[in-house]
Amino acid sequence: MASLIRVISFALLTSIATALYPTKLLYQFPNGTWLENLAVRPAGTILTTVLTAPDLYLIHPDAKNPSPKLIHHFSSHKALVGITETTPDTFFVVAANYSGETRSAVPGSSAIYRVFFPNPYTTDPIVSLAANLPPDTIVPNGLTALNPFTLLVADSRKGTILSINTVTGVSKTAITDPLLLPPNPFDIGVNGLKINPDPFHHPSFRPPRPAKPGQPPQPPQRPQTTLIFTNTFQNILASLPIDPLTARPLAPAAKIIARGLTYPPTAGYDDFCIGPDGKEAFLATGGGNSVARVDLRNGETSVVAGGVNDTGIAEPTAVVFARGRGRGGGKLYVSTAGGAGIPVNGKFVVGGQVVEVGLRG
């Protein structure tokens, strides 16, 4: 009966969407390649990280036959996970050495690297170490920029969020909350992280108000910003208002925005992107083999691309908006694990994919 209810719930959920958006495979890597995350440069090229190798690739999505270019091999590590941009063409990447026995990072092996492109046309970045993560970091994962000098990284096993100063390299635990925790010790808890509104379009400071006669000058006003995050094994999208400079929580607890797909049981929200207006999010559903849209105002959820038994978006791991001339807001790019962790329909595995989703039909 429970399985039947889940099937019916999934059917009702997918019916909310009037039609699935069209998809196009840009490139499929060899079997066994797990793409973990992706970002888009200002000019529109795609960067994708690989979990099964310490490799960062670049793909030109508009090429007649897009093919990846390996732009850096992080030889001191075995895997790449989160990636984010702080200022135009300056990216940061999380690298780690994962142990198959413990299903966690080797203590002291995790680090964050700066990947800087000196000009919009080069495909050869300057790569440098930005910070070593604390030795007790277990599963570093999602990464986002709080402001141009501060990163937030999820530790999916500990269920905490670290802040990293990109100038000094100092890191500390910034946020703890029950909604960040995994349900069980070896599960994945907090995963994808995003800031809403986007720090690129929202200043960290507002001008101070003029002081009244006889009163001390007023300090600069810090606008509230909101951390949006997924928890994969709790299968939720949640929010927490935080200080845009320190990441200090400005509410007693995080709140659930939406719960993920109830079918299949292997579905779980992974990484995601937020629309330009800050009102909607597009999420990778992992074993759901689809992209879901969530209205951030009321939690209404619908599947907009892919499907349970669809190898076209096989175990998606991250979603980003396209950028560049003529692309703004009209396309999504999706990275996938190819079913390496959760085979499609329980048996089909393909190579990690980069898939384009057209939002305008």
Short mmCIF file of C-alpha atoms in Angstrom, two decimals:
data_model
loop_
_atom_site.label_atom_id
_atom_site.label_comp_id
_atom_site.label_asym_id
_atom_site.label_seq_id
_atom_site.Cartn_x
_atom_site.Cartn_y
_atom_site.Cartn_z
CA MET A 1 0.00 0.00 0.00
CA ALA A 2 2.81 2.43 0.88
CA SER A 3 4.44 1.82 -2.51
CA LEU A 4 1.13 2.39 -4.29
CA ILE A 5 0.64 5.67 -2.44
CA ARG A 6 4.14 6.77 -3.46
CA VAL A 7 3.43 5.98 -7.13
CA ILE A 8 0.16 7.93 -6.99
CA SER A 9 1.86 10.85 -5.23
CA PHE A 10 4.58 10.93 -7.88
CA ALA A 11 2.00 10.89 -10.66
CA LEU A 12 0.15 13.78 -9.07
CA LEU A 13 3.39 15.69 -8.59
CA THR A 14 4.50 15.31 -12.19
CA SER A 15 1.05 16.29 -13.43
CA ILE A 16 1.45 19.74 -11.88
CA ALA A 17 3.87 20.59 -14.70
CA THR A 18 1.98 21.34 -17.91
CA ALA A 19 4.79 19.82 -19.98
CA LEU A 20 8.36 18.69 -19.53
CA TYR A 21 11.01 21.04 -20.86
CA PRO A 22 13.10 19.82 -23.80
CA THR A 23 16.55 18.42 -23.07
CA LYS A 24 19.69 17.99 -25.14
CA LEU A 25 22.73 15.91 -24.27
CA LEU A 26 25.81 18.11 -24.63
CA TYR A 27 28.34 15.44 -23.71
CA GLN A 28 28.46 12.04 -22.07
CA PHE A 29 31.68 10.91 -20.41
CA PRO A 30 32.83 7.27 -20.36
CA ASN A 31 31.04 4.85 -18.03
CA GLY A 32 32.27 5.13 -14.47
CA THR A 33 32.67 8.93 -14.63
CA TRP A 34 30.67 10.68 -11.93
CA LEU A 35 30.20 14.41 -12.54
CA GLU A 36 29.55 16.07 -9.20
CA ASN A 37 28.98 19.76 -9.82
CA LEU A 38 29.21 22.52 -12.37
CA ALA A 39 29.46 26.28 -12.81
CA VAL A 40 29.26 28.60 -15.79
CA ARG A 41 31.80 31.26 -16.72
CA PRO A 42 30.56 34.78 -17.61
CA ALA A 43 31.14 34.10 -21.32
CA GLY A 44 29.00 30.96 -21.16
CA THR A 45 31.41 28.02 -21.04
CA ILE A 46 30.73 25.27 -18.50
CA LEU A 47 33.06 24.05 -15.76
CA THR A 48 32.36 20.64 -14.29
CA THR A 49 33.97 18.79 -11.39
CA VAL A 50 34.48 15.03 -11.26
CA LEU A 51 33.97 12.93 -8.14
CA THR A 52 35.68 9.84 -9.54
CA ALA A 53 38.87 11.74 -10.48
CA PRO A 54 40.46 15.02 -9.34
CA ASP A 55 39.69 16.67 -12.67
CA LEU A 56 38.15 19.96 -13.71
CA TYR A 57 36.78 20.13 -17.25
CA LEU A 58 35.59 22.95 -19.49
CA ILE A 59 32.90 22.51 -22.16
CA HIS A 60 31.76 24.93 -24.86
CA PRO A 61 27.99 24.32 -24.97
CA ASP A 62 27.51 26.13 -28.28
CA ALA A 63 30.06 24.06 -30.17
CA LYS A 64 28.71 21.85 -32.95
CA ASN A 65 29.97 18.79 -31.11
CA PRO A 66 30.79 19.85 -27.56
CA SER A 67 33.72 18.01 -26.03
CA PRO A 68 35.41 18.48 -22.67
CA LYS A 69 38.82 20.00 -22.20
CA LEU A 70 40.73 18.99 -19.08
CA ILE A 71 41.87 22.30 -17.65
CA HIS A 72 43.38 21.09 -14.39
CA HIS A 73 44.27 17.84 -12.66
CA PHE A 74 44.52 18.21 -8.88
CA SER A 75 47.25 15.63 -8.35
CA SER A 76 47.23 15.78 -4.53
CA HIS A 77 43.61 14.66 -4.36
CA LYS A 78 41.29 11.95 -5.64
CA ALA A 79 38.00 13.82 -6.07
CA LEU A 80 36.48 17.23 -6.74
CA VAL A 81 33.11 18.23 -5.32
CA GLY A 82 31.65 21.74 -4.96
CA ILE A 83 32.47 24.73 -7.15
CA THR A 84 31.41 28.38 -6.91
CA GLU A 85 32.28 31.81 -8.29
CA THR A 86 33.12 34.77 -6.05
CA THR A 87 33.94 37.46 -8.61
CA PRO A 88 33.74 37.20 -12.42
CA ASP A 89 35.96 34.36 -13.62
CA THR A 90 37.33 33.62 -10.15
CA PHE A 91 36.12 30.22 -8.97
CA PHE A 92 36.79 28.06 -5.95
CA VAL A 93 36.75 24.25 -5.93
CA VAL A 94 36.61 21.72 -3.09
CA ALA A 95 39.06 18.82 -3.42
CA ALA A 96 39.32 15.75 -1.17
CA ASN A 97 40.66 12.23 -0.82
CA TYR A 98 37.73 9.95 -0.10
CA SER A 99 38.14 6.56 1.54
CA GLY A 100 35.97 3.74 0.17
CA GLU A 101 36.10 1.97 3.53
CA THR A 102 34.88 4.87 5.66
CA ARG A 103 32.90 6.62 2.91
CA SER A 104 34.41 9.89 4.11
CA ALA A 105 37.39 12.10 3.44
CA VAL A 106 40.81 11.07 4.73
CA PRO A 107 41.45 13.36 7.74
CA GLY A 108 43.45 16.41 6.73
CA SER A 109 43.11 15.74 3.00
CA SER A 110 40.42 18.29 2.08
CA ALA A 111 41.23 21.68 0.63
CA ILE A 112 39.79 24.55 -1.37
CA TYR A 113 41.55 25.87 -4.46
CA ARG A 114 41.22 29.16 -6.30
CA VAL A 115 40.78 28.81 -10.08
CA PHE A 116 41.35 32.19 -11.74
CA PHE A 117 40.94 32.95 -15.45
CA PRO A 118 43.00 36.08 -16.26
CA ASN A 119 40.80 37.02 -19.21
CA PRO A 120 37.42 35.92 -20.63
CA TYR A 121 38.96 34.10 -23.57
CA THR A 122 41.56 31.88 -21.91
CA THR A 123 40.90 28.26 -21.05
CA ASP A 124 44.09 27.95 -19.00
CA PRO A 125 43.42 29.13 -15.45
CA ILE A 126 45.84 30.00 -12.68
CA VAL A 127 45.24 27.52 -9.86
CA SER A 128 46.37 28.08 -6.28
CA LEU A 129 45.61 26.72 -2.82
CA ALA A 130 43.14 28.94 -0.96
CA ALA A 131 42.65 27.01 2.27
CA ASN A 132 43.08 23.65 3.92
CA LEU A 133 39.88 22.47 5.55
CA PRO A 134 39.99 21.39 9.22
CA PRO A 135 41.32 17.85 9.79
CA ASP A 136 37.99 16.74 11.26
CA THR A 137 36.09 17.56 8.06
CA ILE A 138 34.32 14.34 7.07
CA VAL A 139 32.45 14.81 3.77
CA PRO A 140 33.01 18.27 2.26
CA ASN A 141 30.42 18.83 -0.43
CA GLY A 142 28.36 21.83 -1.55
CA LEU A 143 30.06 25.21 -1.85
CA THR A 144 28.74 28.75 -2.24
CA ALA A 145 29.99 32.32 -1.95
CA LEU A 146 28.53 34.31 0.93
CA ASN A 147 30.40 37.42 -0.27
CA PRO A 148 33.55 38.01 -2.35
CA PHE A 149 35.81 37.02 0.57
CA THR A 150 33.82 34.32 2.35
CA LEU A 151 32.86 30.82 1.24
CA LEU A 152 30.43 28.42 2.86
CA VAL A 153 31.02 24.68 2.50
CA ALA A 154 28.74 21.87 3.63
CA ASP A 155 30.07 18.93 5.61
CA SER A 156 27.42 16.42 4.60
CA ARG A 157 28.31 13.77 7.18
CA LYS A 158 28.71 16.06 10.19
CA GLY A 159 25.69 18.12 9.20
CA THR A 160 27.43 21.46 9.62
CA ILE A 161 28.41 24.41 7.44
CA LEU A 162 31.90 25.89 7.55
CA SER A 163 32.87 29.43 6.61
CA ILE A 164 36.22 30.02 4.91
CA ASN A 165 37.98 33.35 4.56
CA THR A 166 39.54 33.29 1.09
CA VAL A 167 42.12 35.94 2.05
CA THR A 168 43.45 34.42 5.28
CA GLY A 169 42.49 30.78 4.68
CA VAL A 170 40.93 30.61 8.15
CA SER A 171 37.91 28.33 8.47
CA LYS A 172 35.43 27.75 11.28
CA THR A 173 32.07 26.14 11.90
CA ALA A 174 29.51 28.81 11.06
CA ILE A 175 26.10 27.10 11.15
CA THR A 176 24.61 24.13 12.97
CA ASP A 177 20.94 23.16 12.80
CA PRO A 178 18.88 19.95 13.02
CA LEU A 179 17.83 20.33 9.38
CA LEU A 180 21.49 20.07 8.34
CA LEU A 181 22.01 16.67 9.96
CA PRO A 182 21.84 13.31 8.19
CA PRO A 183 19.14 10.95 9.48
CA ASN A 184 21.79 8.29 10.23
CA PRO A 185 25.55 8.57 10.84
CA PHE A 186 26.61 7.26 7.40
CA ASP A 187 23.98 9.15 5.40
CA ILE A 188 24.35 12.44 3.53
CA GLY A 189 22.80 15.46 5.22
CA VAL A 190 23.24 19.06 4.08
CA ASN A 191 24.36 19.08 0.45
CA GLY A 192 23.72 21.98 -1.94
CA LEU A 193 24.08 25.58 -0.71
CA LYS A 194 22.96 28.84 -2.30
CA ILE A 195 22.55 32.44 -1.16
CA ASN A 196 19.32 34.30 -1.92
CA PRO A 197 19.49 37.04 -3.04
CA ASP A 198 22.56 36.31 -5.09
CA PRO A 199 25.54 38.24 -3.62
CA PHE A 200 26.53 39.30 -7.15
CA HIS A 201 23.36 41.38 -7.33
CA HIS A 202 23.01 42.49 -3.72
CA PRO A 203 25.56 44.66 -1.89
CA SER A 204 26.94 43.46 1.42
CA PHE A 205 26.60 46.93 2.86
CA ARG A 206 24.12 49.77 2.65
CA PRO A 207 25.40 53.33 3.16
CA PRO A 208 25.24 54.38 6.81
CA ARG A 209 22.48 56.79 7.77
CA PRO A 210 23.58 60.31 8.72
CA ALA A 211 23.94 60.68 12.48
CA LYS A 212 21.44 62.86 14.30
CA PRO A 213 22.81 65.86 16.25
CA GLY A 214 24.36 64.73 19.51
CA GLN A 215 24.31 61.02 18.56
CA PRO A 216 27.20 58.79 17.44
CA PRO A 217 27.48 57.85 13.76
CA GLN A 218 25.26 54.96 12.69
CA PRO A 219 27.06 51.76 11.65
CA PRO A 220 26.59 50.45 8.11
CA GLN A 221 23.39 48.45 7.70
CA ARG A 222 23.79 44.82 6.78
CA PRO A 223 20.90 43.60 4.64
CA GLN A 224 19.56 40.21 5.60
CA THR A 225 20.31 37.42 3.20
CA THR A 226 18.97 33.89 3.17
CA LEU A 227 20.85 30.62 2.96
CA ILE A 228 18.93 28.04 0.92
CA PHE A 229 20.12 24.44 1.27
CA THR A 230 19.21 20.86 0.51
CA ASN A 231 19.47 17.87 2.80
CA THR A 232 19.70 14.79 0.61
CA PHE A 233 18.66 12.01 2.98
CA GLN A 234 16.07 14.16 4.74
CA ASN A 235 15.03 15.01 1.14
CA ILE A 236 14.19 18.64 1.86
CA LEU A 237 14.85 22.14 0.62
CA ALA A 238 15.16 24.57 3.52
CA SER A 239 16.09 28.15 4.37
CA LEU A 240 17.81 30.10 7.12
CA PRO A 241 18.30 33.89 7.28
CA ILE A 242 21.95 34.73 7.96
CA ASP A 243 24.24 37.73 8.27
CA PRO A 244 25.81 38.39 4.83
CA LEU A 245 29.24 39.03 6.31
CA THR A 246 29.60 36.51 9.11
CA ALA A 247 27.00 33.83 8.22
CA ARG A 248 25.65 34.14 11.76
CA PRO A 249 22.09 32.75 11.82
CA LEU A 250 19.45 35.46 12.25
CA ALA A 251 16.64 33.07 13.20
CA PRO A 252 16.38 30.42 15.91
CA ALA A 253 16.10 27.58 13.39
CA ALA A 254 15.97 26.76 9.70
CA LYS A 255 12.59 26.20 8.03
CA ILE A 256 11.56 23.63 5.44
CA ILE A 257 10.50 25.15 2.11
CA ALA A 258 9.59 21.91 0.34
CA ARG A 259 9.96 18.17 0.61
CA GLY A 260 11.33 16.16 -2.29
CA LEU A 261 9.81 13.47 -4.46
CA THR A 262 8.11 10.67 -2.57
CA TYR A 263 8.81 8.25 -5.43
CA PRO A 264 11.18 6.65 -6.15
CA PRO A 265 12.54 6.11 -2.64
CA THR A 266 16.05 6.74 -3.97
CA ALA A 267 15.21 10.34 -4.94
CA GLY A 268 16.90 13.01 -2.86
CA TYR A 269 17.59 16.68 -3.48
CA ASP A 270 21.19 17.35 -4.44
CA ASP A 271 22.57 20.66 -5.71
CA PHE A 272 20.45 23.35 -7.33
CA CYS A 273 20.21 26.88 -8.68
CA ILE A 274 17.95 29.82 -7.89
CA GLY A 275 16.18 31.87 -10.56
CA PRO A 276 17.23 35.47 -11.26
CA ASP A 277 14.17 36.82 -9.44
CA GLY A 278 14.89 34.74 -6.34
CA LYS A 279 11.42 33.17 -6.41
CA GLU A 280 12.12 29.70 -7.77
CA ALA A 281 14.73 26.98 -7.57
CA PHE A 282 15.62 24.16 -9.95
CA LEU A 283 16.95 21.06 -8.20
CA ALA A 284 18.72 17.84 -9.11
CA THR A 285 16.73 14.92 -7.70
CA GLY A 286 19.47 12.25 -7.63
CA GLY A 287 17.77 8.86 -7.97
CA GLY A 288 14.66 10.63 -9.29
CA ASN A 289 16.57 11.13 -12.60
CA SER A 290 14.88 14.49 -13.06
CA VAL A 291 14.99 18.21 -12.45
CA ALA A 292 12.38 19.62 -10.09
CA ARG A 293 11.17 23.20 -9.82
CA VAL A 294 10.22 24.59 -6.41
CA ASP A 295 8.41 27.87 -5.82
CA LEU A 296 10.40 29.37 -2.94
CA ARG A 297 7.37 31.39 -1.80
CA ASN A 298 4.96 28.53 -1.20
CA GLY A 299 6.91 25.29 -1.74
CA GLU A 300 4.87 24.17 -4.76
CA THR A 301 6.90 21.51 -6.54
CA SER A 302 6.84 20.04 -10.05
CA VAL A 303 9.09 17.90 -12.22
CA VAL A 304 10.18 19.89 -15.27
CA ALA A 305 12.66 17.57 -17.02
CA GLY A 306 13.59 13.90 -17.01
CA GLY A 307 11.76 11.14 -15.17
CA VAL A 308 12.12 8.11 -12.92
CA ASN A 309 13.17 5.67 -15.64
CA ASP A 310 14.87 8.22 -17.90
CA THR A 311 18.56 7.72 -18.67
CA GLY A 312 18.58 11.14 -20.37
CA ILE A 313 19.20 12.75 -16.98
CA ALA A 314 20.73 9.80 -15.13
CA GLU A 315 21.15 10.59 -11.43
CA PRO A 316 21.51 14.38 -11.66
CA THR A 317 23.89 16.00 -9.20
CA ALA A 318 23.70 19.75 -9.87
CA VAL A 319 21.81 22.38 -11.87
CA VAL A 320 22.96 25.84 -13.00
CA PHE A 321 21.59 28.60 -15.21
CA ALA A 322 23.22 29.32 -18.54
CA ARG A 323 25.07 32.63 -18.88
CA GLY A 324 26.39 34.76 -21.70
CA ARG A 325 24.84 36.76 -24.51
CA GLY A 326 21.38 35.55 -25.44
CA ARG A 327 21.31 32.81 -22.80
CA GLY A 328 20.23 34.54 -19.59
CA GLY A 329 17.46 32.64 -17.83
CA GLY A 330 16.51 30.58 -20.87
CA LYS A 331 18.51 27.41 -20.25
CA LEU A 332 19.70 25.16 -17.49
CA TYR A 333 22.73 22.90 -17.48
CA VAL A 334 22.63 19.68 -15.47
CA SER A 335 25.49 17.43 -14.39
CA THR A 336 24.86 13.75 -13.67
CA ALA A 337 26.52 10.75 -12.07
CA GLY A 338 25.18 8.54 -14.86
CA GLY A 339 23.52 6.23 -12.35
CA ALA A 340 26.89 5.24 -10.87
CA GLY A 341 25.52 5.63 -7.35
CA ILE A 342 21.86 4.82 -8.04
CA PRO A 343 21.34 2.94 -11.35
CA VAL A 344 18.37 4.06 -13.40
CA ASN A 345 15.49 1.62 -12.89
CA GLY A 346 17.85 -0.32 -10.66
CA LYS A 347 20.06 -1.58 -13.49
CA PHE A 348 21.07 1.02 -16.10
CA VAL A 349 24.35 2.94 -15.76
CA VAL A 350 25.76 5.40 -18.29
CA GLY A 351 28.66 7.83 -18.22
CA GLY A 352 28.33 11.12 -16.39
CA GLN A 353 26.46 13.65 -18.50
CA VAL A 354 26.17 17.38 -19.10
CA VAL A 355 22.60 18.04 -20.23
CA GLU A 356 20.97 21.22 -21.47
CA VAL A 357 17.38 21.97 -20.44
CA GLY A 358 15.50 24.60 -22.44
CA LEU A 359 13.17 26.61 -20.21
CA ARG A 360 11.35 28.29 -23.07
CA GLY A 361 10.06 25.17 -24.76
#
